[in-house]
Amino acid sequence: MIMIDFRPILNICGLLMVIMAVAMIFPALADIASNNPDFNVFITTAALTAFIGGALYLATRTDVPTELSRRQAFALTTGAWLSVSLVGALPFVFYGGSMSWADAIFESVSGITTTGATVISGLEAQPPGILLWRHVLQWIGGVGVILMAIIMLPFLGVGGCSFLKQKIPNDRAASFRAPDSSWFISVPFIRP
């Protein structure tokens, strides 16, 4: 049985947690703009998430670039989905209402999977920070699905990547850059 090296997986999950922490700043700003005193929930959860994610990222960082194996890619998909969903639930749990962990995780997973289902009653009356957080989770989920497909399809030999590798000589091989592609995919979906 071949053991999986979890360091690259944990490294990327830590980076995703830091990205989620940055995303929590926007609902905090919305609450500050509307004079809602619960903005500190987003600030606190962002700081906690950034600390844990940053520590995980730094603890698993290596100087040698690692190419993920197929097993690592599948483990990364699962780990990323779980870590983002759990971190996304934190503001719901600690916000002014009395949302249980189960409801908060449901709300977070609903956003990350872009299902749109909610357990929040009286959604229209909720503070702007919570409403914006729900939308941010759905945006992250929608863009995340596209990016995971872009990252996973070459590992599976599906799509045009395997055709491209066959037709281009090794000395002129096109280097696929997921980070570059992520900007081209996600930026058009940001509206002022």
mmCIF file of C-alpha atoms in Angstrom:
data_model
loop_
_atom_site.group_PDB
_atom_site.id
_atom_site.type_symbol
_atom_site.label_atom_id
_atom_site.label_comp_id
_atom_site.label_asym_id
_atom_site.label_seq_id
_atom_site.Cartn_x
_atom_site.Cartn_y
_atom_site.Cartn_z
ATOM 1 C CA MET A 1 0.000 0.000 0.000
ATOM 2 C CA ILE A 2 1.429 3.367 -1.047
ATOM 3 C CA MET A 3 1.278 6.128 1.548
ATOM 4 C CA ILE A 4 0.118 9.563 0.483
ATOM 5 C CA ASP A 5 2.276 12.570 1.324
ATOM 6 C CA PHE A 6 -0.290 14.881 2.921
ATOM 7 C CA ARG A 7 1.987 17.926 3.148
ATOM 8 C CA PRO A 8 1.007 19.423 -0.227
ATOM 9 C CA ILE A 9 -2.657 18.761 0.527
ATOM 10 C CA LEU A 10 -2.477 20.432 3.940
ATOM 11 C CA ASN A 11 -0.440 23.254 2.431
ATOM 12 C CA ILE A 12 -3.122 24.055 -0.130
ATOM 13 C CA CYS A 13 -5.909 23.657 2.457
ATOM 14 C CA GLY A 14 -4.067 26.159 4.665
ATOM 15 C CA LEU A 15 -3.832 28.577 1.762
ATOM 16 C CA LEU A 16 -7.560 28.167 1.085
ATOM 17 C CA MET A 17 -8.279 28.944 4.734
ATOM 18 C CA VAL A 18 -6.282 32.167 4.437
ATOM 19 C CA ILE A 19 -8.294 33.066 1.321
ATOM 20 C CA MET A 20 -11.503 32.401 3.266
ATOM 21 C CA ALA A 21 -10.217 34.683 6.044
ATOM 22 C CA VAL A 22 -9.693 37.474 3.517
ATOM 23 C CA ALA A 23 -13.219 36.876 2.179
ATOM 24 C CA MET A 24 -14.620 37.347 5.705
ATOM 25 C CA ILE A 25 -13.414 40.952 5.703
ATOM 26 C CA PHE A 26 -16.046 42.010 3.149
ATOM 27 C CA PRO A 27 -19.064 41.093 5.317
ATOM 28 C CA ALA A 28 -17.329 42.834 8.239
ATOM 29 C CA LEU A 29 -17.078 45.994 6.139
ATOM 30 C CA ALA A 30 -20.761 45.677 5.203
ATOM 31 C CA ASP A 31 -21.680 45.457 8.896
ATOM 32 C CA ILE A 32 -19.451 48.421 9.740
ATOM 33 C CA ALA A 33 -21.084 50.475 6.970
ATOM 34 C CA SER A 34 -24.552 49.671 8.350
ATOM 35 C CA ASN A 35 -23.509 50.337 11.986
ATOM 36 C CA ASN A 36 -24.121 46.727 12.973
ATOM 37 C CA PRO A 37 -22.159 45.926 16.147
ATOM 38 C CA ASP A 38 -21.741 42.263 15.157
ATOM 39 C CA PHE A 39 -19.000 43.125 12.645
ATOM 40 C CA ASN A 40 -16.480 41.911 15.222
ATOM 41 C CA VAL A 41 -17.679 38.332 14.653
ATOM 42 C CA PHE A 42 -16.322 38.436 11.105
ATOM 43 C CA ILE A 43 -13.105 40.115 12.235
ATOM 44 C CA THR A 44 -12.563 37.521 14.980
ATOM 45 C CA THR A 45 -13.346 34.513 12.794
ATOM 46 C CA ALA A 46 -11.179 35.958 10.010
ATOM 47 C CA ALA A 47 -8.262 36.342 12.421
ATOM 48 C CA LEU A 48 -8.730 32.823 13.804
ATOM 49 C CA THR A 49 -9.048 31.330 10.328
ATOM 50 C CA ALA A 50 -6.020 33.256 9.033
ATOM 51 C CA PHE A 51 -3.948 32.125 12.016
ATOM 52 C CA ILE A 52 -4.846 28.441 11.645
ATOM 53 C CA GLY A 53 -4.600 28.499 7.841
ATOM 54 C CA GLY A 54 -1.338 30.443 7.887
ATOM 55 C CA ALA A 55 0.189 28.102 10.458
ATOM 56 C CA LEU A 56 -0.892 25.080 8.421
ATOM 57 C CA TYR A 57 0.501 26.636 5.245
ATOM 58 C CA LEU A 58 3.850 27.531 6.813
ATOM 59 C CA ALA A 59 4.216 24.213 8.643
ATOM 60 C CA THR A 60 3.738 22.170 5.465
ATOM 61 C CA ARG A 61 5.653 24.377 3.038
ATOM 62 C CA THR A 62 8.562 22.824 1.169
ATOM 63 C CA ASP A 63 11.241 24.345 -1.026
ATOM 64 C CA VAL A 64 10.838 21.637 -3.630
ATOM 65 C CA PRO A 65 7.827 22.102 -5.914
ATOM 66 C CA THR A 66 5.621 19.044 -5.724
ATOM 67 C CA GLU A 67 3.459 17.725 -8.499
ATOM 68 C CA LEU A 68 0.350 16.106 -7.073
ATOM 69 C CA SER A 69 -0.391 12.489 -7.819
ATOM 70 C CA ARG A 70 -3.873 11.398 -8.769
ATOM 71 C CA ARG A 71 -4.545 10.142 -5.223
ATOM 72 C CA GLN A 72 -3.327 13.411 -3.752
ATOM 73 C CA ALA A 73 -5.554 15.366 -6.123
ATOM 74 C CA PHE A 74 -8.623 13.448 -4.976
ATOM 75 C CA ALA A 75 -7.611 13.857 -1.327
ATOM 76 C CA LEU A 76 -7.058 17.569 -1.955
ATOM 77 C CA THR A 77 -10.537 17.943 -3.420
ATOM 78 C CA THR A 78 -12.088 16.323 -0.358
ATOM 79 C CA GLY A 79 -9.885 18.190 2.108
ATOM 80 C CA ALA A 80 -10.443 21.537 0.420
ATOM 81 C CA TRP A 81 -14.202 21.084 0.336
ATOM 82 C CA LEU A 82 -14.343 20.063 3.998
ATOM 83 C CA SER A 83 -11.990 22.766 5.275
ATOM 84 C CA VAL A 84 -13.705 25.555 3.339
ATOM 85 C CA SER A 85 -17.139 24.355 4.477
ATOM 86 C CA LEU A 86 -16.138 24.160 8.147
ATOM 87 C CA VAL A 87 -14.418 27.541 8.102
ATOM 88 C CA GLY A 88 -17.399 29.031 6.280
ATOM 89 C CA ALA A 89 -19.677 27.903 9.111
ATOM 90 C CA LEU A 90 -17.795 29.834 11.813
ATOM 91 C CA PRO A 91 -19.446 33.250 11.247
ATOM 92 C CA PHE A 92 -22.905 31.665 11.286
ATOM 93 C CA VAL A 93 -22.217 29.984 14.636
ATOM 94 C CA PHE A 94 -20.799 33.045 16.374
ATOM 95 C CA TYR A 95 -23.081 35.686 14.843
ATOM 96 C CA GLY A 96 -25.794 37.372 16.938
ATOM 97 C CA GLY A 97 -28.366 34.649 16.365
ATOM 98 C CA SER A 98 -28.464 31.283 18.013
ATOM 99 C CA MET A 99 -27.568 29.038 15.100
ATOM 100 C CA SER A 100 -26.468 25.519 15.972
ATOM 101 C CA TRP A 101 -23.339 23.939 14.490
ATOM 102 C CA ALA A 102 -25.470 21.636 12.349
ATOM 103 C CA ASP A 103 -27.448 24.558 10.911
ATOM 104 C CA ALA A 104 -24.280 26.608 10.376
ATOM 105 C CA ILE A 105 -22.545 23.764 8.555
ATOM 106 C CA PHE A 106 -25.680 23.201 6.470
ATOM 107 C CA GLU A 107 -25.755 26.908 5.567
ATOM 108 C CA SER A 108 -22.058 26.891 4.674
ATOM 109 C CA VAL A 109 -22.231 23.693 2.613
ATOM 110 C CA SER A 110 -25.340 25.030 0.895
ATOM 111 C CA GLY A 111 -23.372 28.105 -0.144
ATOM 112 C CA ILE A 112 -20.197 26.273 -1.157
ATOM 113 C CA THR A 113 -22.179 23.797 -3.257
ATOM 114 C CA THR A 114 -24.263 26.685 -4.671
ATOM 115 C CA THR A 115 -27.444 24.850 -3.681
ATOM 116 C CA GLY A 116 -28.997 27.990 -2.249
ATOM 117 C CA ALA A 117 -31.046 26.199 0.407
ATOM 118 C CA THR A 118 -31.192 27.934 3.770
ATOM 119 C CA VAL A 119 -32.197 27.242 7.350
ATOM 120 C CA ILE A 120 -32.278 30.947 8.237
ATOM 121 C CA SER A 121 -35.824 32.110 8.872
ATOM 122 C CA GLY A 122 -36.675 35.703 8.019
ATOM 123 C CA LEU A 123 -33.822 35.988 5.561
ATOM 124 C CA GLU A 124 -34.863 39.487 4.439
ATOM 125 C CA ALA A 125 -34.481 40.828 7.979
ATOM 126 C CA GLN A 126 -30.930 39.532 8.474
ATOM 127 C CA PRO A 127 -28.035 41.990 8.820
ATOM 128 C CA PRO A 128 -26.073 42.833 5.674
ATOM 129 C CA GLY A 129 -22.961 41.003 6.899
ATOM 130 C CA ILE A 130 -24.710 37.630 7.056
ATOM 131 C CA LEU A 131 -26.457 38.194 3.734
ATOM 132 C CA LEU A 132 -23.180 39.143 2.067
ATOM 133 C CA TRP A 133 -21.425 36.148 3.655
ATOM 134 C CA ARG A 134 -24.041 33.816 2.148
ATOM 135 C CA HIS A 135 -23.415 35.385 -1.273
ATOM 136 C CA VAL A 136 -19.635 35.241 -0.879
ATOM 137 C CA LEU A 137 -19.865 31.529 -0.036
ATOM 138 C CA GLN A 138 -21.963 30.922 -3.149
ATOM 139 C CA TRP A 139 -19.520 32.880 -5.301
ATOM 140 C CA ILE A 140 -16.556 30.965 -3.859
ATOM 141 C CA GLY A 141 -18.434 27.705 -4.433
ATOM 142 C CA GLY A 142 -19.297 28.530 -8.039
ATOM 143 C CA VAL A 143 -15.803 29.622 -8.986
ATOM 144 C CA GLY A 144 -14.331 26.768 -6.924
ATOM 145 C CA VAL A 145 -16.231 24.135 -8.891
ATOM 146 C CA ILE A 146 -14.882 25.527 -12.141
ATOM 147 C CA LEU A 147 -11.324 25.723 -10.811
ATOM 148 C CA MET A 148 -11.443 22.207 -9.366
ATOM 149 C CA ALA A 149 -12.626 20.936 -12.735
ATOM 150 C CA ILE A 150 -9.738 22.713 -14.446
ATOM 151 C CA ILE A 151 -7.272 21.273 -11.951
ATOM 152 C CA MET A 152 -8.725 17.739 -11.839
ATOM 153 C CA LEU A 153 -9.460 17.097 -15.531
ATOM 154 C CA PRO A 154 -5.798 16.867 -16.587
ATOM 155 C CA PHE A 155 -5.185 14.251 -13.865
ATOM 156 C CA LEU A 156 -8.040 12.176 -15.206
ATOM 157 C CA GLY A 157 -6.947 12.491 -18.830
ATOM 158 C CA VAL A 158 -10.287 14.053 -19.696
ATOM 159 C CA GLY A 159 -10.782 17.036 -21.930
ATOM 160 C CA GLY A 160 -8.311 18.660 -24.274
ATOM 161 C CA CYS A 161 -5.229 18.446 -22.049
ATOM 162 C CA SER A 162 -4.320 14.901 -23.037
ATOM 163 C CA PHE A 163 -4.838 15.779 -26.712
ATOM 164 C CA LEU A 164 -2.667 18.867 -26.293
ATOM 165 C CA LYS A 165 0.152 16.857 -24.688
ATOM 166 C CA GLN A 166 0.112 14.384 -27.593
ATOM 167 C CA LYS A 167 0.280 17.045 -30.306
ATOM 168 C CA ILE A 168 2.894 19.413 -28.874
ATOM 169 C CA PRO A 169 6.530 18.274 -28.773
ATOM 170 C CA ASN A 170 8.116 18.060 -25.322
ATOM 171 C CA ASP A 171 10.502 20.946 -25.940
ATOM 172 C CA ARG A 172 7.589 23.242 -26.774
ATOM 173 C CA ALA A 173 5.075 21.808 -24.318
ATOM 174 C CA ALA A 174 2.499 24.289 -23.152
ATOM 175 C CA SER A 175 2.655 24.780 -19.445
ATOM 176 C CA PHE A 176 -0.776 24.794 -17.911
ATOM 177 C CA ARG A 177 -1.048 27.367 -15.147
ATOM 178 C CA ALA A 178 -4.070 26.965 -12.882
ATOM 179 C CA PRO A 179 -3.364 30.210 -10.960
ATOM 180 C CA ASP A 180 -3.349 32.212 -14.195
ATOM 181 C CA SER A 181 -6.534 30.517 -15.329
ATOM 182 C CA SER A 182 -8.208 31.212 -12.002
ATOM 183 C CA TRP A 183 -7.847 34.956 -12.518
ATOM 184 C CA PHE A 184 -9.362 34.797 -15.988
ATOM 185 C CA ILE A 185 -12.284 32.780 -14.667
ATOM 186 C CA SER A 186 -13.028 34.553 -11.389
ATOM 187 C CA VAL A 187 -12.478 38.244 -12.184
ATOM 188 C CA PRO A 188 -15.390 38.600 -14.660
ATOM 189 C CA PHE A 189 -17.776 37.401 -11.948
ATOM 190 C CA ILE A 190 -16.888 40.301 -9.639
ATOM 191 C CA ARG A 191 -19.286 43.164 -10.146
ATOM 192 C CA PRO A 192 -19.031 46.547 -8.441
#
